[in-house]
GROMACS .gro file of C-alpha atoms in nm:
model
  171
    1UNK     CA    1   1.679  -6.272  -3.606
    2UNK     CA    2   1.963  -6.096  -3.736
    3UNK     CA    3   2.027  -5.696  -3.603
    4UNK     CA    4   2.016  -5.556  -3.941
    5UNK     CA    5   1.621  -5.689  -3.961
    6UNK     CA    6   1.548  -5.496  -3.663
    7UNK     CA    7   1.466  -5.124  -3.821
    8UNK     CA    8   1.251  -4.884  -3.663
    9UNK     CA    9   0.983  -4.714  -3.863
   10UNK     CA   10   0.973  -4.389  -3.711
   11UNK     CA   11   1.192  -4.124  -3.903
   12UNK     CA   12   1.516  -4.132  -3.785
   13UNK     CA   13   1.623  -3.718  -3.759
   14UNK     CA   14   1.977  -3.811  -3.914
   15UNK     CA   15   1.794  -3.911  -4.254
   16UNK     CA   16   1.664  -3.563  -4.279
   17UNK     CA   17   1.912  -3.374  -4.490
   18UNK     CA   18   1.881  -3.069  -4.240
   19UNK     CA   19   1.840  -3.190  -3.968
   20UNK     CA   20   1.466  -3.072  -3.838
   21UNK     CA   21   1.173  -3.338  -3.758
   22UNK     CA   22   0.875  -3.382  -3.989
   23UNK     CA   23   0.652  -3.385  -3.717
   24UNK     CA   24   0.406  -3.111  -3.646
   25UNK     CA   25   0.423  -2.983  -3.323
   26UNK     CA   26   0.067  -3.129  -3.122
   27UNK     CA   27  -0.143  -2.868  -3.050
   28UNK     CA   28  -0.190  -3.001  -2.718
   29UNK     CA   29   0.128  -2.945  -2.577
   30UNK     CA   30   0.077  -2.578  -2.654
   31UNK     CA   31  -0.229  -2.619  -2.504
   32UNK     CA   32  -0.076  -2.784  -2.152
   33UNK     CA   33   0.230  -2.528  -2.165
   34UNK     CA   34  -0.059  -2.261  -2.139
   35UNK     CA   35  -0.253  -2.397  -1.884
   36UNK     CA   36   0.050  -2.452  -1.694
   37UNK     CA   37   0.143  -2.107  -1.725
   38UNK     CA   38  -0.164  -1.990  -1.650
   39UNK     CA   39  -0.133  -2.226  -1.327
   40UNK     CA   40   0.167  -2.083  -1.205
   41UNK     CA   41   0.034  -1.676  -1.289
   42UNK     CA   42  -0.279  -1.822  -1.058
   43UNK     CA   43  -0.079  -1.995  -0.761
   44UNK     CA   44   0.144  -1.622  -0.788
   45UNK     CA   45  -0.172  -1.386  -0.781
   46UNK     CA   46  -0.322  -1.616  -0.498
   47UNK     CA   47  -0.033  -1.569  -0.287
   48UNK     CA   48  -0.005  -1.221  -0.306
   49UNK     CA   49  -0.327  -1.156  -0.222
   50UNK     CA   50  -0.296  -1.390   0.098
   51UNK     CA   51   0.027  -1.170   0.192
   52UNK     CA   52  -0.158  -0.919   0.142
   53UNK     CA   53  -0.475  -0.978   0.315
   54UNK     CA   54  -0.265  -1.075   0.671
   55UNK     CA   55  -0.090  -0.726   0.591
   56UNK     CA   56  -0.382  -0.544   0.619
   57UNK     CA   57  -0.599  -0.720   0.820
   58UNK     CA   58  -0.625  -0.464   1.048
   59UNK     CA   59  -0.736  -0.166   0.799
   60UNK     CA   60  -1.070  -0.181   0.927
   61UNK     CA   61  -1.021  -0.216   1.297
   62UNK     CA   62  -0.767   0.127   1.258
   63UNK     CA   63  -1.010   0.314   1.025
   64UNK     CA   64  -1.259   0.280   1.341
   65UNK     CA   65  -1.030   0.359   1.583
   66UNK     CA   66  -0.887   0.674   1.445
   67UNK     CA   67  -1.168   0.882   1.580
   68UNK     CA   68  -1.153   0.717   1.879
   69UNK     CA   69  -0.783   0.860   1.941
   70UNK     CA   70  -0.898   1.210   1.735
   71UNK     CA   71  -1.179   1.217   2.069
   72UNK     CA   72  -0.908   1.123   2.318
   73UNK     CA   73  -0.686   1.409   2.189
   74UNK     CA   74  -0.959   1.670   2.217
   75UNK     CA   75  -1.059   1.550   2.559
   76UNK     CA   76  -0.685   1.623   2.663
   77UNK     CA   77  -0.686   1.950   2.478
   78UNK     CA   78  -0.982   2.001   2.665
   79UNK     CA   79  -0.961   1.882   3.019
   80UNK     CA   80  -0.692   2.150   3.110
   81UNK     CA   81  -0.918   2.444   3.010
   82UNK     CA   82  -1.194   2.312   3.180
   83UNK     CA   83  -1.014   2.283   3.520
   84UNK     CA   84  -0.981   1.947   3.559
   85UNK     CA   85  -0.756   1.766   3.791
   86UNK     CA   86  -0.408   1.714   3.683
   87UNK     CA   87  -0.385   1.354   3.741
   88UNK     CA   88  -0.700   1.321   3.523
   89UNK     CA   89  -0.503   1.500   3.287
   90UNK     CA   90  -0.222   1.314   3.307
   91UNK     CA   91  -0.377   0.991   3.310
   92UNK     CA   92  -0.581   1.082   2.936
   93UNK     CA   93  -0.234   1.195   2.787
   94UNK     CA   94  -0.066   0.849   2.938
   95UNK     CA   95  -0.415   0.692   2.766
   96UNK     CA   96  -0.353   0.869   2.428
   97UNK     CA   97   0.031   0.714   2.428
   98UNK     CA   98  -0.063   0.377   2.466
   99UNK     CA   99  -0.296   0.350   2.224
  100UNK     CA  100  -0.104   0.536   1.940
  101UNK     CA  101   0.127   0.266   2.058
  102UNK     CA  102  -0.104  -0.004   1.983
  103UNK     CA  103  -0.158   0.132   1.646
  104UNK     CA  104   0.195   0.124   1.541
  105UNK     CA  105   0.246  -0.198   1.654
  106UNK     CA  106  -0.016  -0.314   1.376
  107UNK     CA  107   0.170  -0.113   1.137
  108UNK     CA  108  -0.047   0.212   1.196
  109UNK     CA  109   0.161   0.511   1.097
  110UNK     CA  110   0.078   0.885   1.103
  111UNK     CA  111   0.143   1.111   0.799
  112UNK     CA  112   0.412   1.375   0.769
  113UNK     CA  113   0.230   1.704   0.786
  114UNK     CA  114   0.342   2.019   0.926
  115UNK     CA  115   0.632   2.170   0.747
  116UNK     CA  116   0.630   1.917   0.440
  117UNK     CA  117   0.562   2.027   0.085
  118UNK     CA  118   0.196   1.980   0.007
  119UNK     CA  119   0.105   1.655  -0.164
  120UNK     CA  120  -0.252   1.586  -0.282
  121UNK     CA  121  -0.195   1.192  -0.227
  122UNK     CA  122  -0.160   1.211   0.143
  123UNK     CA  123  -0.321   1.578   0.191
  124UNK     CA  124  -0.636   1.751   0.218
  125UNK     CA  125  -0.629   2.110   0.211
  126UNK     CA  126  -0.940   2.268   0.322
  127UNK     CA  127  -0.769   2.624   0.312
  128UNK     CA  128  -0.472   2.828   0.119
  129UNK     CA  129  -0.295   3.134   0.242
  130UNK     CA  130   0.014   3.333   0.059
  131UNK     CA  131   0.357   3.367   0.226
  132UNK     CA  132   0.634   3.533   0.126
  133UNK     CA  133   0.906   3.194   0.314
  134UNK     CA  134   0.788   2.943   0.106
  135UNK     CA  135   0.903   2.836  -0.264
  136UNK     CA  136   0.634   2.555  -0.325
  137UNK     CA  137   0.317   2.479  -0.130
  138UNK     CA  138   0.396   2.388   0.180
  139UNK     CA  139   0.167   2.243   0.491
  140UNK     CA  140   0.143   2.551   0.788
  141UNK     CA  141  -0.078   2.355   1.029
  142UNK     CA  142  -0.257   2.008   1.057
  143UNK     CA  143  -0.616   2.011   1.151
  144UNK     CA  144  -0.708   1.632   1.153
  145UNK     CA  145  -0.380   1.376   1.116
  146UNK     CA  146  -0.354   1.188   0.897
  147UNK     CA  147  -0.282   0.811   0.915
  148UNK     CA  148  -0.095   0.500   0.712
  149UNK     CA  149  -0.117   0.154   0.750
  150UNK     CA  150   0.170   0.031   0.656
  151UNK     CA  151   0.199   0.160   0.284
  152UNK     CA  152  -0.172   0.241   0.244
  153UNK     CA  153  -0.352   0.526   0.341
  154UNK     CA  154  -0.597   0.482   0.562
  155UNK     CA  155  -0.719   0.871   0.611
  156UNK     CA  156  -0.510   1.177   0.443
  157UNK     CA  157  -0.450   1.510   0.689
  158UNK     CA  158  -0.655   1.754   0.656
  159UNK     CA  159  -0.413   2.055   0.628
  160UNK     CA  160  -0.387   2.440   0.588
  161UNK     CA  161  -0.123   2.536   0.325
  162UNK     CA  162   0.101   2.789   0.242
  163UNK     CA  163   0.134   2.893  -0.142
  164UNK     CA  164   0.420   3.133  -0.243
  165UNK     CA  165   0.287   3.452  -0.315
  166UNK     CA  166   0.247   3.602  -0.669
  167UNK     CA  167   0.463   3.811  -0.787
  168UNK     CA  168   0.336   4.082  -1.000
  169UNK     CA  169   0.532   4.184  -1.318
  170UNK     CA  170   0.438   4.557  -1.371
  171UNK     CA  171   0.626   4.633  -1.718
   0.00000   0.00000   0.00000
């Protein structure tokens, strides 16, 4: 058999005057690229969420706790006016360290409060006064902290704010 008798029968590109196949791209390959696509978007979305989950894994746990520490605080506050024994005193403050401690080490954070511009995201006022020092609303005292864990908020502060006063124009 001579090599000149050997021809293929599929349509060789260089016989196309420009160059491009006469084949119609299979609709199943678009198909697969999809699916593949949507694969990879899935196996992304998945993982995420997994990082996420072991991130805050803890959210729960800390949004019990927090009252926990809130009642540990008060009891402090408390203990001294009420006479009790220094050591006791001592020994609820040395309590209230370790476990704000504990919190941070899962990633527990508290909120900036007192002396920051007011911001409705990780505020809540519950009351508004004028002053005559302040340019923008600005936090005067924090009534309940307020807590992150890591970049989420777990509870906002409940604040008192300042507002600068009004000025009146009398024409």
């Amino acid at each position: 058999m001579d090599e000149h008798d050997m021809t293929d029968s599929r349509p060789d590109a260089e016989a196309e005057p420009d160059g491009a196949a006469t084949e119609e791209p299979d609709p199943r390959d678009a198909r697969y690229l999809r699916l593949a696509a949507d694969f990879e978007n899935f196996k992304r979305r998945k993982g995420q969420e997994l990082t996420d989950a072991r991130r805050y894994e803890s959210e729960d746990a800390a949004r019990a706790l927090l009252p926990v520490l809130d009642n540990l605080r008060r009891a402090v506050e408390h203990a001294g006016e009420a006479g009790a024994e220094e050591f006791f005193v001592s020994g609820l403050q040395l309590v209230v360290r370790e476990f704000e401690a504990a919190l941070q080490r899962i990633g527990v954070v508290p909120v900036a409060a007192i002396g920051e511009p007011f911001d409705p995201a990780i505020h809540e006022a519950i009351a508004a006064e004028e002053a005559d020092d302040v340019t923008e609303d600005t936090v005067i005292d924090e009534l309940v902290p307020g807590y992150r864990l890591h970049d989420r908020l777990l509870r906002p502060a409940i604040v008192r704010v300042a507002r600068p006063r009004e000025t009146s124009s009398a024409s």
